Tab-separated table of C-alpha atoms in Angstrom:
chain	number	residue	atom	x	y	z
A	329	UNK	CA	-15.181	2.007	-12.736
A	330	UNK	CA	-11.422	1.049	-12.867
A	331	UNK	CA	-9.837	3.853	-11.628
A	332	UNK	CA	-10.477	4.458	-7.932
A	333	UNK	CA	-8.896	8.295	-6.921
A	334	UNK	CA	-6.787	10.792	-7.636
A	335	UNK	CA	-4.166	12.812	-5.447
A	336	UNK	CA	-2.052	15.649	-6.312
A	337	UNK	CA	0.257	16.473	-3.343
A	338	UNK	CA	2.302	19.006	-3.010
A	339	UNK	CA	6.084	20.262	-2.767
A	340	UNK	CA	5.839	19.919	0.382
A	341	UNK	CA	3.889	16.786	0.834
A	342	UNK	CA	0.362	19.168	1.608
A	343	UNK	CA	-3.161	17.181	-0.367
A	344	UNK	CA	-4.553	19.926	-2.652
A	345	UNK	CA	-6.809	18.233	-4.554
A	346	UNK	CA	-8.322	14.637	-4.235
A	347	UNK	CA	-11.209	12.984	-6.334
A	348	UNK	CA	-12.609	9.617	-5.529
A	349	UNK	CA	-14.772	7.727	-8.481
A	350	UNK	CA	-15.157	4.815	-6.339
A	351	UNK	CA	-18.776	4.854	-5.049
A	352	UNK	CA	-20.088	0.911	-4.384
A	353	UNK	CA	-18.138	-0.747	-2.120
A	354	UNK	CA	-18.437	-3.948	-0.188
A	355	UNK	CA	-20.711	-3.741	2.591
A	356	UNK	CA	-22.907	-5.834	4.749
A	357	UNK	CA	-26.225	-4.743	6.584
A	358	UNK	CA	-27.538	-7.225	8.797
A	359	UNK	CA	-30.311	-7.711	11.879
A	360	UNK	CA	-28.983	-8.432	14.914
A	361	UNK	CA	-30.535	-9.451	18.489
A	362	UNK	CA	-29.091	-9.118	21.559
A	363	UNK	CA	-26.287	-10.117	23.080
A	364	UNK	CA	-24.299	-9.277	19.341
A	365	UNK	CA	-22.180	-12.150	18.354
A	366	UNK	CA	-19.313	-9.578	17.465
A	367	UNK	CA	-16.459	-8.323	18.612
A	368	UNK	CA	-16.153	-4.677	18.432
A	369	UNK	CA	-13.348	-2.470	19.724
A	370	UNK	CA	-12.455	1.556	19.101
A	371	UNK	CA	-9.626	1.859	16.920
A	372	UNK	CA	-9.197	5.525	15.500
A	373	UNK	CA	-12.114	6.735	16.415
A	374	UNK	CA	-13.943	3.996	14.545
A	375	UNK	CA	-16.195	1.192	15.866
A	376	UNK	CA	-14.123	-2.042	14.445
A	377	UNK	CA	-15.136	-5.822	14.167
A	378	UNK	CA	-12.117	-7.355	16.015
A	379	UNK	CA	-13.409	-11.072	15.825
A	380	UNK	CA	-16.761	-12.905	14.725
A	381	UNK	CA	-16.422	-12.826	10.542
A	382	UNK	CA	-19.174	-14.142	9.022
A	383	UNK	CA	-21.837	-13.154	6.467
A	384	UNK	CA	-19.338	-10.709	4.259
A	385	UNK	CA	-18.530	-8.888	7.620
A	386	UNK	CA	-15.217	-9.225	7.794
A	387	UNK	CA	-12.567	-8.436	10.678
A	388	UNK	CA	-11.453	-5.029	9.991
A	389	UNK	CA	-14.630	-3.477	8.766
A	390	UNK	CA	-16.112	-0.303	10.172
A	391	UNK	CA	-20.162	0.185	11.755
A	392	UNK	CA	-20.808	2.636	8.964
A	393	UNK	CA	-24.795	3.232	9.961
A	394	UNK	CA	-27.176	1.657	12.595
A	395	UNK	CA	-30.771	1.345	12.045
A	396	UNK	CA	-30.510	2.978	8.666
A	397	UNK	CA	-28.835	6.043	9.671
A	398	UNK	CA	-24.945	6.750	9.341
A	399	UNK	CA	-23.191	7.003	12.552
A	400	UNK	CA	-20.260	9.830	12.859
A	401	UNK	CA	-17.133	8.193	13.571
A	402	UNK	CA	-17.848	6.211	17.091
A	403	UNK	CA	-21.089	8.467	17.958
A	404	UNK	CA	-24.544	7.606	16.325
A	405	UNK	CA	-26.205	10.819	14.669
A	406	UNK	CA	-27.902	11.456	17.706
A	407	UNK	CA	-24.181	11.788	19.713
A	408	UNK	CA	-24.858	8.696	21.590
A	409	UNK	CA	-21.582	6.563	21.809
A	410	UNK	CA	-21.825	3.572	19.277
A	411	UNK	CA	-20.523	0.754	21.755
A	412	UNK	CA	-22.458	2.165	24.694
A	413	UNK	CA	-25.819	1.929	22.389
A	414	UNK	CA	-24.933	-1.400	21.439
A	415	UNK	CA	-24.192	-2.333	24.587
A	416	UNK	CA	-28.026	-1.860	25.458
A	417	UNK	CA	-30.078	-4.455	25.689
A	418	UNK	CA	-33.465	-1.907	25.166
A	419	UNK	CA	-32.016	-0.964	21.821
A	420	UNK	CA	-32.180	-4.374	19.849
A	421	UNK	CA	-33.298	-5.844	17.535
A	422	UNK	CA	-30.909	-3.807	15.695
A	423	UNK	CA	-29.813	-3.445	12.099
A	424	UNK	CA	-26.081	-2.556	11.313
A	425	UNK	CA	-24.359	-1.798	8.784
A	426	UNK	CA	-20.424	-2.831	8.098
A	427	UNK	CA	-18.202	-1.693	5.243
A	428	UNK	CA	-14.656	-1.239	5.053
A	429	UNK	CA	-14.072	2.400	6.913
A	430	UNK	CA	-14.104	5.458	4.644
A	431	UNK	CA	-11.248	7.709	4.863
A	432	UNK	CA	-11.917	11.055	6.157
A	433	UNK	CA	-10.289	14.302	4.944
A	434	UNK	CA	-7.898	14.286	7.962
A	435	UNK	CA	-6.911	10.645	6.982
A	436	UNK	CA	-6.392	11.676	2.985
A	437	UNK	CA	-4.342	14.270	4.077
A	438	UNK	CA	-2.297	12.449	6.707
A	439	UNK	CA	-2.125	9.553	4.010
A	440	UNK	CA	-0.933	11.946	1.188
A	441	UNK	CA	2.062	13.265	2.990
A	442	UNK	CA	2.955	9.280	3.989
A	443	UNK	CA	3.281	8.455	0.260
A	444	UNK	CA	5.137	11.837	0.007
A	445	UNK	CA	7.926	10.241	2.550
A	446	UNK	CA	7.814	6.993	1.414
A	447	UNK	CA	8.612	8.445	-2.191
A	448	UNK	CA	11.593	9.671	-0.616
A	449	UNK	CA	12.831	6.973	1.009
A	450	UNK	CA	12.001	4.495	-1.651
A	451	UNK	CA	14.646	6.613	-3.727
A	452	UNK	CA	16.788	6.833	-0.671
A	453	UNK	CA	17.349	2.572	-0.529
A	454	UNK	CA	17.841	2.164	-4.444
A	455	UNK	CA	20.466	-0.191	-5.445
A	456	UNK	CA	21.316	1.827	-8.342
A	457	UNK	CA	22.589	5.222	-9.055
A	458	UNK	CA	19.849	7.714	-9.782
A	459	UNK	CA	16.497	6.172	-9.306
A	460	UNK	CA	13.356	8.337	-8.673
A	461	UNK	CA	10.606	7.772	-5.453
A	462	UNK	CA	7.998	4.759	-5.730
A	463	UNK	CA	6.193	5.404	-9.674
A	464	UNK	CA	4.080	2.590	-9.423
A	465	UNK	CA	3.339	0.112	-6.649
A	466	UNK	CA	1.345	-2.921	-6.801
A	467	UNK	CA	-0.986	-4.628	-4.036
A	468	UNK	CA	-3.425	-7.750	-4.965
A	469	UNK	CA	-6.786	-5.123	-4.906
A	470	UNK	CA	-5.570	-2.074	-6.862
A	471	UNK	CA	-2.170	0.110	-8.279
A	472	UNK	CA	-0.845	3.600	-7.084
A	473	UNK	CA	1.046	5.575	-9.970
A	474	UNK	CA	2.749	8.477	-9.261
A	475	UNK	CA	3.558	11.293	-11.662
A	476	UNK	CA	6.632	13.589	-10.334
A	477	UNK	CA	6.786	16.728	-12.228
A	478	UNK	CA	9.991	18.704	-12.335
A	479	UNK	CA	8.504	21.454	-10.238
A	480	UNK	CA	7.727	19.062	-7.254
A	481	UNK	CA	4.016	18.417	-7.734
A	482	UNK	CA	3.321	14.599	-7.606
A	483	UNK	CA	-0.089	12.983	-9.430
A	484	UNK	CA	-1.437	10.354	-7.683
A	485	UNK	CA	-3.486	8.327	-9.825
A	486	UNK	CA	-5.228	4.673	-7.617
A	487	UNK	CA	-6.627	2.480	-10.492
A	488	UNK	CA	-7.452	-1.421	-11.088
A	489	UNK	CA	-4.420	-3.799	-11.193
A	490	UNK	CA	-5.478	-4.203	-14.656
A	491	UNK	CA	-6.329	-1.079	-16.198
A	492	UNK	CA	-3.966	0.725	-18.610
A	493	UNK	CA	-2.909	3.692	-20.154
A	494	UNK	CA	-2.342	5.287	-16.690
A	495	UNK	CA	1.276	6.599	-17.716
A	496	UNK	CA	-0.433	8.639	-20.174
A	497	UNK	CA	-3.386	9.682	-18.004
A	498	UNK	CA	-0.940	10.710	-15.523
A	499	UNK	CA	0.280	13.409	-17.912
A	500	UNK	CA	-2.730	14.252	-18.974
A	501	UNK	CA	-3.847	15.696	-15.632
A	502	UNK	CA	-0.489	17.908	-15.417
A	503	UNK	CA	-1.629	19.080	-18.697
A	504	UNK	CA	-5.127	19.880	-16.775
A	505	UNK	CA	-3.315	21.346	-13.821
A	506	UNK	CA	-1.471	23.254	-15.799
A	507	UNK	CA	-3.999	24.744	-18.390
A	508	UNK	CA	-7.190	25.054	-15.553
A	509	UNK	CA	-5.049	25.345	-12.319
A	510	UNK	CA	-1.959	27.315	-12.636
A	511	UNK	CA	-2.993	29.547	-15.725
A	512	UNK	CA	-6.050	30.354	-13.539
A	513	UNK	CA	-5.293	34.324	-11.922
A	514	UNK	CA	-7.221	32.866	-8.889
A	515	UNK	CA	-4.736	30.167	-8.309
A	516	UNK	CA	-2.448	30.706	-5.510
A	517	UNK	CA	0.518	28.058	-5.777
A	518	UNK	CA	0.958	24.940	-3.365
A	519	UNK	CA	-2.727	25.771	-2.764
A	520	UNK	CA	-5.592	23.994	-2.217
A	521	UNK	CA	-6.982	23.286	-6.410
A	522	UNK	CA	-10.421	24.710	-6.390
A	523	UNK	CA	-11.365	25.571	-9.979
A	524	UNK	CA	-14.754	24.493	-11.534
A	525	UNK	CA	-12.975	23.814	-15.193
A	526	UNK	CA	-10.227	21.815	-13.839
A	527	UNK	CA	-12.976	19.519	-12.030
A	528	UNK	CA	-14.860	18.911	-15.109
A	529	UNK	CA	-11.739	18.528	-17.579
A	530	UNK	CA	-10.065	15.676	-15.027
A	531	UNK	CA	-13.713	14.110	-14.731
A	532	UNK	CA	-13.763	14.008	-18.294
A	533	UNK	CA	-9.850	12.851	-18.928
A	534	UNK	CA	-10.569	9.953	-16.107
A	535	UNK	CA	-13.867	8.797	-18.415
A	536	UNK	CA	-11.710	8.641	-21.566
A	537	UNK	CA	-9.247	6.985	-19.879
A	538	UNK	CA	-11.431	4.295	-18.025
A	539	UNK	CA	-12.854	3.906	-21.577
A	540	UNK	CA	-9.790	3.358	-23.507
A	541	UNK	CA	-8.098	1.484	-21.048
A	542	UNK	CA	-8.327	-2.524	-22.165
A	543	UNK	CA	-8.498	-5.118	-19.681
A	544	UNK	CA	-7.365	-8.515	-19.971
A	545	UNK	CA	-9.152	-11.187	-19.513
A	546	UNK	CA	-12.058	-12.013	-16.737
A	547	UNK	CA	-12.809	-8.931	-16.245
B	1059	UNK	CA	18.450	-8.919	-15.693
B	1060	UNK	CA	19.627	-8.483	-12.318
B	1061	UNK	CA	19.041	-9.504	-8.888
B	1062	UNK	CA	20.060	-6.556	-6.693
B	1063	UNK	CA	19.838	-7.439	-3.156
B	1064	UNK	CA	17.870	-9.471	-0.634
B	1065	UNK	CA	16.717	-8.704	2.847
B	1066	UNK	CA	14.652	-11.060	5.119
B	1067	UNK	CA	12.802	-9.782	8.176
B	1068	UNK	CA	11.264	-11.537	11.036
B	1069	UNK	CA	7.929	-9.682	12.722
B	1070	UNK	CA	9.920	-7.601	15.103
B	1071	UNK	CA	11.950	-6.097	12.627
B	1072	UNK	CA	15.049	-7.632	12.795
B	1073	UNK	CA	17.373	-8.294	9.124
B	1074	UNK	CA	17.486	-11.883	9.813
B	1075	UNK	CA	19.720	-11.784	6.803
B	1076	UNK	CA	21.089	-9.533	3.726
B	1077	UNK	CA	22.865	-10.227	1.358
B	1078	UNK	CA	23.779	-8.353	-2.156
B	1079	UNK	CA	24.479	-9.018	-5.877
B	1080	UNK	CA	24.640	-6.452	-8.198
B	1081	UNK	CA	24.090	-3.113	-5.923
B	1082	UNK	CA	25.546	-0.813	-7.745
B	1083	UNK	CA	24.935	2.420	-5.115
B	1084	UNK	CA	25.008	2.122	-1.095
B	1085	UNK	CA	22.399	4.294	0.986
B	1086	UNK	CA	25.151	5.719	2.705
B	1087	UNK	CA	24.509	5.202	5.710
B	1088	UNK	CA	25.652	2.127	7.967
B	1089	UNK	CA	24.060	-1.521	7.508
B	1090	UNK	CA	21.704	-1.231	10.763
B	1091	UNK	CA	20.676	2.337	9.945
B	1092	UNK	CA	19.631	0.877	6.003
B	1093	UNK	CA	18.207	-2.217	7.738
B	1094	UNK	CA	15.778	-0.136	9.737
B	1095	UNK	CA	14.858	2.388	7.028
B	1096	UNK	CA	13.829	-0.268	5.093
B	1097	UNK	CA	11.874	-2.371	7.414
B	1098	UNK	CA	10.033	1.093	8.642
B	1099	UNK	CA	9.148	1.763	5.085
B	1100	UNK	CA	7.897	-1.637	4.201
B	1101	UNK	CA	5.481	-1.375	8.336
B	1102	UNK	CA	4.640	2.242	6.828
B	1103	UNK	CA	3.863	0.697	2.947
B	1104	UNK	CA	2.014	-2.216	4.905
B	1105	UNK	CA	-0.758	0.322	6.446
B	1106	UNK	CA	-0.812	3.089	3.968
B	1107	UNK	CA	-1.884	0.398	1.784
B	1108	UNK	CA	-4.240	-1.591	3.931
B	1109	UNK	CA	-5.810	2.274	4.536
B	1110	UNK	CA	-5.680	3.311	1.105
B	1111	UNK	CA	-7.353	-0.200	-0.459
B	1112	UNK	CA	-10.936	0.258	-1.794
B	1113	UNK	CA	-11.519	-3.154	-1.297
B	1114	UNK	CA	-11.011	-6.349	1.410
B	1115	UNK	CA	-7.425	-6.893	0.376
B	1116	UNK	CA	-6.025	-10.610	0.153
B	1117	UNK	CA	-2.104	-10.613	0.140
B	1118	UNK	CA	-1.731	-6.673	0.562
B	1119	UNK	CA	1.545	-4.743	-0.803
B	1120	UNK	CA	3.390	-7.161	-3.213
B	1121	UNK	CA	5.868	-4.722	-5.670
B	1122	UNK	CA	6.551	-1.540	-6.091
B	1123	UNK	CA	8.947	0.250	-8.763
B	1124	UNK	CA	11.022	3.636	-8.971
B	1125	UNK	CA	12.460	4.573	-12.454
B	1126	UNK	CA	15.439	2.241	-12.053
B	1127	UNK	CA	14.633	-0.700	-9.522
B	1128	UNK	CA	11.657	-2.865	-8.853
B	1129	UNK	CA	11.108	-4.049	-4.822
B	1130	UNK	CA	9.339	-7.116	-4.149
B	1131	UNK	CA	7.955	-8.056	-1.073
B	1132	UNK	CA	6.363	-11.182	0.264
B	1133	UNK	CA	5.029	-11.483	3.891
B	1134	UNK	CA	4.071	-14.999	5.584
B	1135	UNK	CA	1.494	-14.723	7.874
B	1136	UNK	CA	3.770	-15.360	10.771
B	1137	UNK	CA	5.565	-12.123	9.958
B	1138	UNK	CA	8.400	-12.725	8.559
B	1139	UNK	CA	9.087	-10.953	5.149
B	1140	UNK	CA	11.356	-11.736	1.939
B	1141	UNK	CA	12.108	-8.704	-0.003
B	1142	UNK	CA	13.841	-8.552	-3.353
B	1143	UNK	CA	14.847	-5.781	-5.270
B	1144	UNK	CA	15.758	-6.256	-8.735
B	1145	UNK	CA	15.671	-4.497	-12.288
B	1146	UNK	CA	12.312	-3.308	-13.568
B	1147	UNK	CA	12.096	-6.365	-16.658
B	1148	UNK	CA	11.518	-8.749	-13.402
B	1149	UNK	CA	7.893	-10.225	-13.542
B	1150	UNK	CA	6.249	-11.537	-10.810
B	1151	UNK	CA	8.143	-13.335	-8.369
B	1152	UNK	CA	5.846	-14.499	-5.387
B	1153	UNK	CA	6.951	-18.159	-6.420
B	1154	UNK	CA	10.643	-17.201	-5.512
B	1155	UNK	CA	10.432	-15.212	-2.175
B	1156	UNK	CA	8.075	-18.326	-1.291
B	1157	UNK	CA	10.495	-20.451	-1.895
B	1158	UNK	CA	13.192	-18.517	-0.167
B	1159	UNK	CA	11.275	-18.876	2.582
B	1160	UNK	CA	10.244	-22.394	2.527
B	1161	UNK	CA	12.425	-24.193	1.049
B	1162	UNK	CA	15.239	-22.205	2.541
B	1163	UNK	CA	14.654	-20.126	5.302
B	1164	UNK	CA	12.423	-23.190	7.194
B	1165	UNK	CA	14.126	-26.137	5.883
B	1166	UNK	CA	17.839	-24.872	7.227
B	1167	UNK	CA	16.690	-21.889	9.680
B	1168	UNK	CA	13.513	-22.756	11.545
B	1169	UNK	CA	14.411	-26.716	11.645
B	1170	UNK	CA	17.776	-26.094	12.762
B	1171	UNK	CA	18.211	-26.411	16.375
B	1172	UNK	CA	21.352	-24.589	16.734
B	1173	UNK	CA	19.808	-21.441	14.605
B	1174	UNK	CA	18.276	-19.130	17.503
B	1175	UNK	CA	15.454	-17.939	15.307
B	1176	UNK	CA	14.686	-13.787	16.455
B	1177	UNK	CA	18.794	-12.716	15.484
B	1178	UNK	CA	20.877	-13.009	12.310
B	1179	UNK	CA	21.134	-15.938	10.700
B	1180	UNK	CA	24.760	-17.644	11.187
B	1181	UNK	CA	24.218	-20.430	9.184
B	1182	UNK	CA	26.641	-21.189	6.194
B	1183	UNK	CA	24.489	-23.608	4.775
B	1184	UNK	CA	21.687	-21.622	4.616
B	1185	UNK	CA	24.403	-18.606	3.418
B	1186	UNK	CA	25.712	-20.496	0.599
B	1187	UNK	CA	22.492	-22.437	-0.646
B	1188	UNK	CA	20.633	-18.991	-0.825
B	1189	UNK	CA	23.106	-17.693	-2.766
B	1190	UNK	CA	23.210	-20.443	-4.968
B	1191	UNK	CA	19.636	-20.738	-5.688
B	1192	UNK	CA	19.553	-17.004	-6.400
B	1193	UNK	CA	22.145	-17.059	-8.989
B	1194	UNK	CA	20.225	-20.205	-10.602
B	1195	UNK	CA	17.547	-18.114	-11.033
B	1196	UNK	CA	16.197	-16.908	-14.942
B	1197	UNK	CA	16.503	-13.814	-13.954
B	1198	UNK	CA	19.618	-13.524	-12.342
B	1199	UNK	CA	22.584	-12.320	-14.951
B	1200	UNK	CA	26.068	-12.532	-14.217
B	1201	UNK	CA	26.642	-9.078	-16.556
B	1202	UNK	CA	27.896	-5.977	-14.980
B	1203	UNK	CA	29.691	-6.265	-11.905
């Protein structure tokens, strides 16, 4: 799997309509005994290791389940506050799981209208005359293209530094929104996308491209 | 091939230094103003990024590119940050903003004892061997004015 998700955002910077291919990630499970050799601290509602990286736990990294079960944010499935039952002695040996944190809905869409500024903006600074918002940036794990239609609507497409043919994907999945999504009676603009066919055709227009996408080498 | 402009940061957010090549447009607004704008977007780029990663990144945000300029960004991990923008046919350029900042930016900033480091840099030397190395660059063209 090369390409990770896809966004399309709004006008008006609103998510309405996000798809993430990216199952496996990196994560860690591990026994522990008390007293926990880890740092943790509450950042956003998440349990965090702040210090003690070892093992492919890294600093950063969320407690994504406990015992086998996924905890809910910073409260085990049973409501109990994460620190406060690892803060228990009675409770260990204990088996944790890290990972990096998931983002939640509330995060994709707070996320989504942070690119939609930062588009702005990055047009805003240009040194020439004329430029457009941020099409493509470039970090050391994966790319972000964006698509700007004229109408507004921006594609979001988060893909391997390496894989290609994203310009072309990119219009591709206008041509999807605007065959399955607008042309659907059901559709109510700036909207929330929730149409079966336009699921399966952008599932399908991700495989090809994933296919026909060449990497270099190493990969 | 152009260079555009340069900005360097220190962790608090303070320009440190600017200075500009071929900018062919202003933001319009006044130096301090732009200064800010851009360090905001490059703190806001720096966690929508580290959010938006699906895995353990390494170096984080390095480029990004609109439809007629390319921004590069390097960040050491004491906080201070090099950014370039240039014309999108520029490659890669870690090696540069690395060397801006040490070869330059330590050699005639931080070992100078009469450069307060946390303001703008007043140095000449440093001034005029920036600009110097930056026009020696491959990728720097003298064309258009």
């Amino acid at each position: 799997m090369a390409i990770f998700s896809v966004f399309v955002v709004n006008k008006a910077g609103g998510l309405i309509y996000h798809h993430d291919s990216y199952a496996p990630r990196a994560e860690a499970e591990k026994t522990f005994s008390y007293p926990l050799d880890l740092l943790l601290k509450l950042h956003d509602e998440r349990v965090l290791v702040a210090f003690g990286q070892r093992d492919g736990i890294r600093v950063g990294h969320a407690v994504l389940a406990i015992n086998g079960t996924d905890v809910n944010g910073k409260y085990t499935y049973d409501g109990k506050e994460v620190l406060e039952y690892l803060g228990n002695p009675a409770n260990y040996p204990v088996s944790i799981r890290f990972g990096r944190p998931r983002l939640t809905s509330n995060e994709k869409l707070m996320l989504a209208s942070m690119f939609h500024s930062l588009f702005a903006i990055g047009s805003q600074l240009s040194p020439e005359q004329g430029s457009s918002g941020i099409e493509m940036l470039e970090t050391d794990t994966f790319k972000l293209h964006c698509f700007q239609t004229l109408t507004g609507i921006k594609f979001v497409v988060l893909a391997d530094p390496r894989q290609a043919g994203i310009d072309s994907l990119l219009r591709k999945i206008y041509e999807i929104y605007s065959d399955f999504a607008l042309k659907n009676p059901f559709y109510s603009l700036e909207m929330p996308i929730r149409c079966e066919l336009f699921d399966q055709n952008l599932k399908l227009a991700l495989e090809v491209a994933e296919k026909a996408g060449t990497f270099g080498p190493g990969s | 091939m152009t260079v555009h402009n340069l900005y360097l940061f220190d962790r608090n957010g303070v320009c440190l230094h600017y200075s500009e090549w071929h900018r062919k447009k202003q933001a319009g607004i006044p130096k301090e103003e732009e200064f800010k704008l851009m360090y905001g977007m490059l703190f806001s780029i720096r966690s929508f990024v580290s959010k938006m990663s699906p895995l353990d990144m390494k170096d984080g945000f390095l480029a990004f590119q609109t439809s007629r300029y390319k921004l590069h960004y390097y960040e050491t991990p004491t906080g201070i940050k090099v950014v370039m923008n240039t014309d999108l046919g520029v490659g890669p350029i870690r090696d540069v903003l690395h060397h801006i900042y040490s070869a330059l930016y330590v050699e005639l900033v931080v070992k100078n004892p009469l450069c307060p480091l946390g303001q703008t840099v007043q140095s000449e030397l440093f001034r005029s061997r920036l600009d110097s190395y930056v026009r020696s660059l491959s990728f720097f063209s003298a064309r258009a004015g």
